[in-house]
Coordinates of C-alpha atoms in Angstrom, one line a residue:
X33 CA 0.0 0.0 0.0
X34 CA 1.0 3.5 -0.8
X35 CA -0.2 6.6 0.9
X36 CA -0.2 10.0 -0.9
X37 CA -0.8 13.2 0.7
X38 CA -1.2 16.3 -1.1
X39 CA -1.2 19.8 0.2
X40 CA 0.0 23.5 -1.6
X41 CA -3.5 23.9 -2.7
X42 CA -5.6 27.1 -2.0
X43 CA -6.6 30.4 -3.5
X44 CA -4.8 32.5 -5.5
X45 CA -5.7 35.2 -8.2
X46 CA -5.1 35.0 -12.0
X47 CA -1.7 35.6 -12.6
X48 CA -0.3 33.8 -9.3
X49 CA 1.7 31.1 -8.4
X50 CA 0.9 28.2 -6.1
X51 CA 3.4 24.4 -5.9
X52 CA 1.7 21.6 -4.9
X53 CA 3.5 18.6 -3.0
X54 CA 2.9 14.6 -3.3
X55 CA 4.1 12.9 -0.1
X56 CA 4.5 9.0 -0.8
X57 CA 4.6 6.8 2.1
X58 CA 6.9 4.7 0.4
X59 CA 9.2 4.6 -3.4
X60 CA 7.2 5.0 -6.3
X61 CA 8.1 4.9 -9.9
X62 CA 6.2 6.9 -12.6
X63 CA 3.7 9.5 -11.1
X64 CA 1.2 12.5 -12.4
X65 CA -1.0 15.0 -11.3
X66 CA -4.4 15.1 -12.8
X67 CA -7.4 17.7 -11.8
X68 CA -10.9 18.2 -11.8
X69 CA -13.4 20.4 -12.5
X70 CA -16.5 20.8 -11.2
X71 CA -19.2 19.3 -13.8
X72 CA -16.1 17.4 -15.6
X73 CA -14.3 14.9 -16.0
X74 CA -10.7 14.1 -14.6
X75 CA -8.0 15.2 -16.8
X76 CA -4.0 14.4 -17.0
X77 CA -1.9 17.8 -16.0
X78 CA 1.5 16.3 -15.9
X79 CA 3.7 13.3 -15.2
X80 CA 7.3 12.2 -14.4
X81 CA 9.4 8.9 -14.2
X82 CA 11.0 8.0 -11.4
X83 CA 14.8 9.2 -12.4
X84 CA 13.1 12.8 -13.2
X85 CA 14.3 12.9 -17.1
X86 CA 11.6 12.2 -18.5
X87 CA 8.3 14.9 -18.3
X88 CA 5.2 14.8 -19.9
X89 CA 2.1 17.9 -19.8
X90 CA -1.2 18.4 -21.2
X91 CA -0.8 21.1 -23.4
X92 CA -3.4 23.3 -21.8
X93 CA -0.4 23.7 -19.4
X94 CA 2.7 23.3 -21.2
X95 CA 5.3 26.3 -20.2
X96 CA 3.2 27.4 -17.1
X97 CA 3.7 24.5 -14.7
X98 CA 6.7 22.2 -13.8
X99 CA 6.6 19.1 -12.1
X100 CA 9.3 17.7 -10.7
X101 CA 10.5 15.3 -7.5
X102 CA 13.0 14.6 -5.0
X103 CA 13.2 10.8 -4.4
X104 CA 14.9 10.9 -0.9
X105 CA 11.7 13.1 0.4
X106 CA 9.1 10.8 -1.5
X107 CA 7.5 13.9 -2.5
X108 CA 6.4 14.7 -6.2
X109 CA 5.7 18.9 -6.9
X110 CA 3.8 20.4 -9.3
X111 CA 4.7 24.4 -9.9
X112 CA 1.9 26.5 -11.1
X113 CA 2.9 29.7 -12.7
X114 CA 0.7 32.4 -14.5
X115 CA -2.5 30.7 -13.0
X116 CA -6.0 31.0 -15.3
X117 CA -9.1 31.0 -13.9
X118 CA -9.8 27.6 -15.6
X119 CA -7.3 25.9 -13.9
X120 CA -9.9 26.1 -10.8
X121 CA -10.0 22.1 -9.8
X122 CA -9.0 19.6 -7.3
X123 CA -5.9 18.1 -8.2
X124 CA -4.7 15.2 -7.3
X125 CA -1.5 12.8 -7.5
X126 CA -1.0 9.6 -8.9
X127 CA 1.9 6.5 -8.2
X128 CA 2.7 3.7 -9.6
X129 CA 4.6 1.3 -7.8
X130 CA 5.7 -0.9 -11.0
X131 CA 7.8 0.2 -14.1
X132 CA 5.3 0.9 -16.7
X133 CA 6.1 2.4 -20.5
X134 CA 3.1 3.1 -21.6
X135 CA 3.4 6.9 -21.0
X136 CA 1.8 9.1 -18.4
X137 CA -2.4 9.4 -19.1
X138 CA -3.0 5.9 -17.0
X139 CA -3.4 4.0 -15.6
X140 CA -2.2 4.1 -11.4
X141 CA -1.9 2.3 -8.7
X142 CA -2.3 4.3 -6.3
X143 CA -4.1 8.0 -5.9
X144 CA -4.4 10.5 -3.4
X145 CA -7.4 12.3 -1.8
X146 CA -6.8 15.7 -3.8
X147 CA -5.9 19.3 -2.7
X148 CA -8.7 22.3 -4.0
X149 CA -7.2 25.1 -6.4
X150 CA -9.2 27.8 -7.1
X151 CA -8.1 30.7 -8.6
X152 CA -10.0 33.9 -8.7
X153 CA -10.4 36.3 -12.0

């Protein structure tokens, strides 16, 4: 079993900043950060392999956010730059706790309970 935590989330106006965090209870390979909307469906944001060179984003957020990791803290980050009002979601973080090449959209192992966004106009 793996336990993810996130926190970072809150309220922030267009044009902001905010970093999310993952905490893993244990080593993970791959992971991503998906969101969602109210009304819609879960979406992928962004996800990372477990050495960190590889990075993958939807391109509704390509060049505003950057996801990165630091293995010895078990932590997975997500920073959100130049926040849009339709970024507004919960987001949440994925694991996986086997090697899998079949890129970032799915599926998980593991997910965590999510962490609100909400960013004003």
């Amino acid at each position: 079993q793996v336990q993810l935590v996130e926190s970072g989330g809150g309220l922030v106006q267009a044009g902001g900043s905010l970093r999310l965090s993952c905490a893993a209870s244990r080593r993970t390979f791959s992971m991503g950060w998906f969101r969602q909307a109210p009304g819609k469906e879960r979406e992928f944001v962004a996800g990372i392999s477990w050495s960190a060179g590889s990075t993958y984003y939807a391109d509704s957020v390509k060049g505003r956010f950057t996801i990165s990791r630091d293995n010895a803290k078990k932590t997975v980050y997500l920073q959100m730059n130049s926040l849009k009002p339709e970024d507004t979601a919960v987001y949440y973080c994925a694991a996986r706790t086997t090697v899998y090449n079949g890129g970032y959209y799915g599926p998980y192992d593991y997910w965590g309970q999510g962490t609100q966004v909400t960013v004003s106009s």
